[in-house]
Amino acid sequence: MSLANPQQSEAINHTQGPLLIIAGPGSGKTFTLVERIINLIQNHGVESEALFVVTFTEKAAQELTTRISNRLLELNIDFNLNEMFLGTFHSICLRIIEDYREYTRLKRSFVLMDQFDQQYFLYQNLREFREIEKSSQILGEDRTPMWAKSESLLQWINKVTEEAIDHQRLIDSNDTALIALGECYDLYQRKLDEHNALDFSTIQLEALNLLRNNPVVLESLKGRIQYLMVDEYQDTNTIQEMILMLLMGEDQNLCVVGDDDQALYRFRGATIRNILQFPDNFENNKCKQIALVTNYRSHPDIIRFYNRWMSDQVWEVNNQRYRYTKQIKPREEEFEAGPTVITAISEVGDTWADEVYSLLINLKTDGKLTDWNQVAFLFRSVKSDNVKALAQGLEERGIPVYSPRANLFFERDEIRLMLGALMLVFPQFRSIRAPKEGVELAIWNYYDQQCLQPFMEEVAKPEQSDLLAWCQVHARRHLGLSKNADYAFSGLFYELLQFPLFANYLDTEAGNPRAQRNLATMSQLLAKFEYLHHISVLSPKYLEGNLRGLFNQFFKFLKDGGIDEYEDASEYAPSGHVSFLTIHQSKGLEFPVVMVGSLGSSPRKQYKDLDEVLEQGYLNRESFEPLESTKFFDFWRLYYTAFSRAQNLLVLTDQERQGTGRTPSKHFTHYVDELPSWRDCKESINQLSLELVKDVNIKNEYAFTSHITLFETCAEQYRFFKDLEFQPIKASPMLFGTLVHETLEDIHKAALRNEEHLITRENIEAWFYDNYRNLANKERMYLGESTLGAALKHVMRYVDRRQDNWSNIKECEVDISLVKGQYILKGSVDLIVGENNTVEVIDFKSEKKPDMEKDAERIKHHKRQLEVYAHLIEERTGHKVSKMHLYFTGVESGIPTISFSKDGSSIDSTVKVFDNIVNRIENKNFEMAERPAKTCVDCDMKAYCDRKNWEFKETA
C-alpha cells in the first residue's frame, strides 16, 4: 500500500458503491486491483466466495491469481482462492451454469464448442439453414463457398447472442433479412438443445437466462457475492453488462477498470458504451470516478507522442464526445535524453529487411540491446505477404523471429511430412478425392507437392527403410480394407511417431520445441476430426468419405483459416527471438523496443447493411456511436495501443510506397515526417538504456490426480499429455470411472437435500443411464453392454452396503486448494460425519481393491494425497478430520475400504514430496528410473517409447 500513488490509494480504499477506474497505459491497474482485493480481505473481512473478479483473458486471470496468492502468503492470510469467482466472463458464467445446471436446459456432461467447432457444426448442418426462405441474405449468395457461408452465419448468430436480441422480434418483423436471421437463430438454438451443446457466446446467454428466469438462483448468488470487479471494461459486451447489473444487488458494489482509448474488440461484439456510459447506470452521481494517469512504463517522449496522437483526432460527433478526456503523464524520475521516437522507413527501391536489420544490428553491436527478445514488431496482421517477407528476411540474416500467429503451421516441415505420411498410407485418396468429375481443389497441389513429395524423398533414404516398409504394409491394408480396423487416424499418427523422421523432433535434449508443440496440435486436430465425425475405427463402408472429409474439408478449412502456433503464457517474448505480434496480441504487454509497422493502413468500415437495420430498434439499447464514425475511432485506438507498448524506444517502420497503397498512408505521414530517422540519431539511441523483458509471474495450478499422480506413474507420459498437450486417444476406462463417480454424486446430492426417498433402484438407473448418454454424446465414446452393466454394479454395491442409511453424508465433491510459493495444488473429495464432531475424508476409486503388499507404493501415494486433503479441509473449513478412507467400488465381497487415521505429523514431509514433483515438472525434468510396465500397455506413446534410446536415472 505504501507504494500506491494518491489516485491508486483512493481506488484501493473506495469499497462501497459503484466505482469507475479509468486506467491509462502502464498506470499500475493490476497492482491497484490486487491491493483493493487484499484490502477487502484483510481490513473488511470479506470471504472468498463474496468476491467476483473478471479478467479479459485466461492468462490475465492466472496472473491475477498468482499476485493475489503471493500477497496473501506475504501477509500470512489463510484464504481459499478456489471459492473466489475469479476468471474470464466465460469461465465464471460456466461455473454458475454448472453449479445451477438443473435450472437450465442443459443436461450433465454438456458439450462446449470453441469457435472452430461452432463453425464446423454450422457447416455440417448448413443444408437445413439453406432451406430457410431468404437465408441467402444471411449466408451469402449461392456461389459463396459453403465454409464462407457457415462463417457468415456464425458471425450473425453470435451477434444476436452477444446483444441479447429477442430473436422472436426479428421473426415478427417486416424485413426479410431480419426474419431469415431470426429463423436461422431459432433453428440453431434447437440444434444446440438437440446436441446438449453450448458455444462460447451462448455460455453468457445461458447464464443471463438462468439469472433472469430463476429468482431463487439470482438471490442465492446475490447473497454470496458482495463485491464485483471487472478488468478491461472497455472490451465488454451488452450481455456481460446485463449480467453484472443483475448480480450487483442493492449495494451496487461494482468496480470496473479500463481504458476507453484501448477498446479493440468491437469485431467480437464489445461496445465502448459500457465504459463511457457506466456512470449513467447509477442515480445522483453515485458512481465514483478515478483516473490513473501516471505512466510507469514509458519514456516521456513516447508518452508525449501517443498523447498527441489521441488529442489530434476528432472525438466529438453531433455534440456527443466518445472519449474520456485525459492526459497521460510520466512518472517522476530523471530520464535519458532522446530522441526515443524515431523512424526506420526504407525508401522506394530499397529492401525493408535490410533497413530493419541494419537498425537491429546497430542496437546490438553499438547500443545496449542484449537479447533479441527486447524487440517487438507490431502489425495489424502478421499474415500479410510483406510482413512474412520481413520475417523471412531477418531469419535469413541470422535474427530468429517468434511469430506464432503468422499462419505458418501448415508450412512447417513436421506437419507437411506427417500429412505426406498419411497420404502415403491411404494411396486411394488421390483417385477418389474428387467428389464428382471436374472438381479441382487448390489444396491438392499443396498435398502433392509440399507434403507427399518431400515425404517420398525422405522415405527413399536408406535410414528410413523401416518407415517405408511400415507405410507399404498399411497402404496395402487400407487399399483392401474389408472389415473394421482396430484404429483410426489418431492411431496411425501415434504409430508414426516411433520412426526417427518424427521421433527426432520429440527428443528431450536435441528435439525441436516448436515442432513438438505442432505435432501435439496435429494430434488434437485428428482427435477433433474423429470426434466431429463419430469415427472410432476405420471402416471400409465410410473410409472414402472420411478421407475426403479429412483432406478436402477439415484440413482445407483449417489451412484457409489459419492455425496459430503454440504461445507460452509464462514466456510471451522467448529469449533469442524478436517478436512479430498483432497489435491485438500485444494488448497488456510491454517491450523495451517497439517497432510499429502497417503504416500503409487506413480506417476500414466494419459494419454491414444488416447492422444498420438492427440498430433501428432491435437492440436492447438505443444505438450509441455513429456507425460511420466507428472505423475512425477503432483505427485511432488501435495505434494508440500499439504506441503505448514501448518502454524505451518507439520506432515507426515500413517499406515506402508511392501511388496506390501509398505507405505511409495520409494518417501517418504528418507524424513520420516530423520524426528523425534512426540513421540521423545513431549515437543518441545507442546510449539509451534498455530494460530487460519482465518475467511473467504465473503460478501454475496442479491437480492431485491428473498431474501429481500421472507424473509419479510415468514422467514421460506426463511430458507428452500434460506438458506438450498431445491429445490421448480416449480410453473407455476413463468413461467408466467418470460414469460411476457422477452417479455416486447424484446419490449423495439427493441425500444432502434430505431426499433419501428418491434413492431407489429405479431412480439410480435413470440417473446412471442419463449420465451415460450425456457422457457418450460428449466424449463420442461408448461402453459395451457388459461393461455398462459392470459400472452399474459398482454403484449398486455401494448403495446396498449403505442399507438406506445416508445420515452421515456431510458434503460431496468439496473443492480444496493448497497455495504454495511457486504453485497451487487443487483437488476435490467427499466428507462423511465422524465421531465426536469430526469429519472423515472419503475418496472413491472405481476399481478393485489393490493388494496391500504388491501395491504398497500405490497405496502410500493415495495416503499422501488424503493427508493433504485432510490438512486442507481442517484449514479451510474448520472441520476436525479424524479418519481418511479409500473406497474401492470394484470390491464384490469383503471390506471395500482402506482406512487411515489422520497423522498430522507427516503433512510437512508429504507436502515436500509434492514440492519436489512440481519442481521437476516446472524444470522439465522428466527423467525416469525405469518404464512402468503396467502403464505402458495401453499408452498411445508405447510404439515411440519402445524404440526410444532410454537413459534411465534414479530420481529423488
mmCIF file of C-alpha atoms in Angstrom, residues 791-911:
data_model
loop_
_atom_site.group_PDB
_atom_site.id
_atom_site.type_symbol
_atom_site.label_atom_id
_atom_site.label_comp_id
_atom_site.label_asym_id
_atom_site.label_seq_id
_atom_site.Cartn_x
_atom_site.Cartn_y
_atom_site.Cartn_z
ATOM 1 C CA ALA A 791 -20.363 -49.942 -13.956
ATOM 2 C CA LEU A 792 -23.948 -50.040 -12.680
ATOM 3 C CA LYS A 793 -22.981 -52.886 -10.322
ATOM 4 C CA HIS A 794 -20.207 -50.698 -8.873
ATOM 5 C CA VAL A 795 -22.844 -48.124 -7.990
ATOM 6 C CA MET A 796 -25.460 -50.557 -6.701
ATOM 7 C CA ARG A 797 -22.980 -52.422 -4.488
ATOM 8 C CA TYR A 798 -22.168 -49.116 -2.800
ATOM 9 C CA VAL A 799 -25.878 -48.333 -2.343
ATOM 10 C CA ASP A 800 -26.636 -51.824 -0.997
ATOM 11 C CA ARG A 801 -23.841 -51.559 1.544
ATOM 12 C CA ARG A 802 -25.359 -48.290 2.750
ATOM 13 C CA GLN A 803 -28.578 -50.114 3.695
ATOM 14 C CA ASP A 804 -30.615 -46.903 3.266
ATOM 15 C CA ASN A 805 -28.523 -45.097 5.873
ATOM 16 C CA TRP A 806 -27.419 -41.775 4.344
ATOM 17 C CA SER A 807 -27.357 -39.694 7.513
ATOM 18 C CA ASN A 808 -23.572 -39.447 7.704
ATOM 19 C CA ILE A 809 -23.076 -37.798 4.279
ATOM 20 C CA LYS A 810 -21.628 -34.386 5.134
ATOM 21 C CA GLU A 811 -20.554 -32.845 1.800
ATOM 22 C CA CYS A 812 -19.764 -34.149 -1.677
ATOM 23 C CA GLU A 813 -17.128 -33.035 -4.179
ATOM 24 C CA VAL A 814 -15.582 -30.446 -1.821
ATOM 25 C CA ASP A 815 -13.080 -28.330 -3.797
ATOM 26 C CA ILE A 816 -9.864 -27.621 -1.918
ATOM 27 C CA SER A 817 -6.603 -25.871 -2.779
ATOM 28 C CA LEU A 818 -3.131 -25.532 -1.287
ATOM 29 C CA VAL A 819 -1.436 -22.227 -2.146
ATOM 30 C CA LYS A 820 2.343 -22.544 -2.157
ATOM 31 C CA GLY A 821 5.054 -20.033 -3.011
ATOM 32 C CA GLN A 822 5.558 -21.459 -6.521
ATOM 33 C CA TYR A 823 2.313 -23.296 -7.311
ATOM 34 C CA ILE A 824 -1.289 -24.044 -6.361
ATOM 35 C CA LEU A 825 -2.419 -27.613 -5.695
ATOM 36 C CA LYS A 826 -6.098 -28.475 -6.233
ATOM 37 C CA GLY A 827 -8.396 -31.409 -5.629
ATOM 38 C CA SER A 828 -11.903 -32.448 -4.599
ATOM 39 C CA VAL A 829 -13.108 -35.001 -2.056
ATOM 40 C CA ASP A 830 -16.240 -36.229 -0.228
ATOM 41 C CA LEU A 831 -16.823 -35.838 3.522
ATOM 42 C CA ILE A 832 -18.796 -38.020 5.921
ATOM 43 C CA VAL A 833 -19.690 -37.396 9.548
ATOM 44 C CA GLY A 834 -17.180 -38.820 12.028
ATOM 45 C CA GLU A 835 -17.252 -39.382 15.762
ATOM 46 C CA ASN A 836 -17.110 -36.570 18.333
ATOM 47 C CA ASN A 837 -17.971 -33.726 15.941
ATOM 48 C CA THR A 838 -15.293 -34.715 13.436
ATOM 49 C CA VAL A 839 -15.470 -35.426 9.722
ATOM 50 C CA GLU A 840 -13.921 -38.242 7.715
ATOM 51 C CA VAL A 841 -12.486 -37.902 4.221
ATOM 52 C CA ILE A 842 -13.522 -40.424 1.591
ATOM 53 C CA ASP A 843 -12.061 -40.765 -1.902
ATOM 54 C CA PHE A 844 -13.864 -43.092 -4.317
ATOM 55 C CA LYS A 845 -11.896 -45.281 -6.743
ATOM 56 C CA SER A 846 -13.838 -47.140 -9.448
ATOM 57 C CA GLU A 847 -11.523 -50.157 -9.414
ATOM 58 C CA LYS A 848 -10.725 -53.286 -7.468
ATOM 59 C CA LYS A 849 -9.015 -53.019 -4.134
ATOM 60 C CA PRO A 850 -5.223 -53.148 -4.533
ATOM 61 C CA ASP A 851 -3.071 -55.804 -2.865
ATOM 62 C CA MET A 852 -1.703 -54.359 0.383
ATOM 63 C CA GLU A 853 1.773 -55.865 -0.254
ATOM 64 C CA LYS A 854 2.182 -55.869 -4.038
ATOM 65 C CA ASP A 855 0.688 -52.407 -4.435
ATOM 66 C CA ALA A 856 2.160 -50.856 -1.282
ATOM 67 C CA GLU A 857 3.732 -47.958 -3.191
ATOM 68 C CA ARG A 858 0.441 -47.077 -4.867
ATOM 69 C CA ILE A 859 -1.437 -47.173 -1.565
ATOM 70 C CA LYS A 860 1.265 -44.994 0.001
ATOM 71 C CA HIS A 861 0.718 -42.436 -2.760
ATOM 72 C CA HIS A 862 -3.065 -42.422 -2.144
ATOM 73 C CA LYS A 863 -2.441 -41.996 1.582
ATOM 74 C CA ARG A 864 -0.218 -38.949 0.959
ATOM 75 C CA GLN A 865 -2.952 -37.422 -1.158
ATOM 76 C CA LEU A 866 -5.560 -37.995 1.567
ATOM 77 C CA GLU A 867 -3.263 -36.466 4.192
ATOM 78 C CA VAL A 868 -3.085 -33.237 2.226
ATOM 79 C CA TYR A 869 -6.857 -33.290 1.652
ATOM 80 C CA ALA A 870 -7.393 -33.691 5.388
ATOM 81 C CA HIS A 871 -4.934 -30.925 6.220
ATOM 82 C CA LEU A 872 -6.609 -28.502 3.808
ATOM 83 C CA ILE A 873 -10.128 -29.343 4.986
ATOM 84 C CA GLU A 874 -9.122 -28.554 8.553
ATOM 85 C CA GLU A 875 -7.521 -25.271 7.489
ATOM 86 C CA ARG A 876 -10.248 -24.137 5.108
ATOM 87 C CA THR A 877 -13.458 -25.309 6.783
ATOM 88 C CA GLY A 878 -12.623 -25.570 10.472
ATOM 89 C CA HIS A 879 -13.770 -29.223 10.492
ATOM 90 C CA LYS A 880 -11.642 -31.626 12.516
ATOM 91 C CA VAL A 881 -10.694 -34.679 10.413
ATOM 92 C CA SER A 882 -10.409 -37.953 12.318
ATOM 93 C CA LYS A 883 -10.105 -40.596 9.583
ATOM 94 C CA MET A 884 -9.410 -40.972 5.867
ATOM 95 C CA HIS A 885 -10.768 -43.694 3.582
ATOM 96 C CA LEU A 886 -10.146 -45.050 0.107
ATOM 97 C CA TYR A 887 -13.377 -46.645 -1.129
ATOM 98 C CA PHE A 888 -12.998 -49.151 -3.999
ATOM 99 C CA THR A 889 -16.324 -49.654 -5.741
ATOM 100 C CA GLY A 890 -14.973 -52.686 -7.616
ATOM 101 C CA VAL A 891 -14.946 -54.871 -4.464
ATOM 102 C CA GLU A 892 -17.658 -57.530 -4.786
ATOM 103 C CA SER A 893 -17.360 -59.055 -1.307
ATOM 104 C CA GLY A 894 -15.455 -58.151 1.799
ATOM 105 C CA ILE A 895 -14.469 -54.714 3.020
ATOM 106 C CA PRO A 896 -14.308 -52.160 0.167
ATOM 107 C CA THR A 897 -12.244 -49.586 2.059
ATOM 108 C CA ILE A 898 -8.693 -48.970 3.144
ATOM 109 C CA SER A 899 -8.751 -46.604 6.111
ATOM 110 C CA PHE A 900 -6.091 -44.475 7.760
ATOM 111 C CA SER A 901 -6.044 -42.408 10.892
ATOM 112 C CA LYS A 902 -5.057 -38.807 10.269
ATOM 113 C CA ASP A 903 -1.407 -38.254 11.091
ATOM 114 C CA GLY A 904 -0.714 -34.522 11.215
ATOM 115 C CA SER A 905 2.992 -35.046 11.822
ATOM 116 C CA SER A 906 3.593 -36.349 8.299
ATOM 117 C CA ILE A 907 1.939 -33.473 6.453
ATOM 118 C CA ASP A 908 5.187 -31.487 6.083
ATOM 119 C CA SER A 909 7.067 -34.411 4.536
ATOM 120 C CA THR A 910 4.086 -35.122 2.268
ATOM 121 C CA VAL A 911 3.984 -31.527 1.023
#
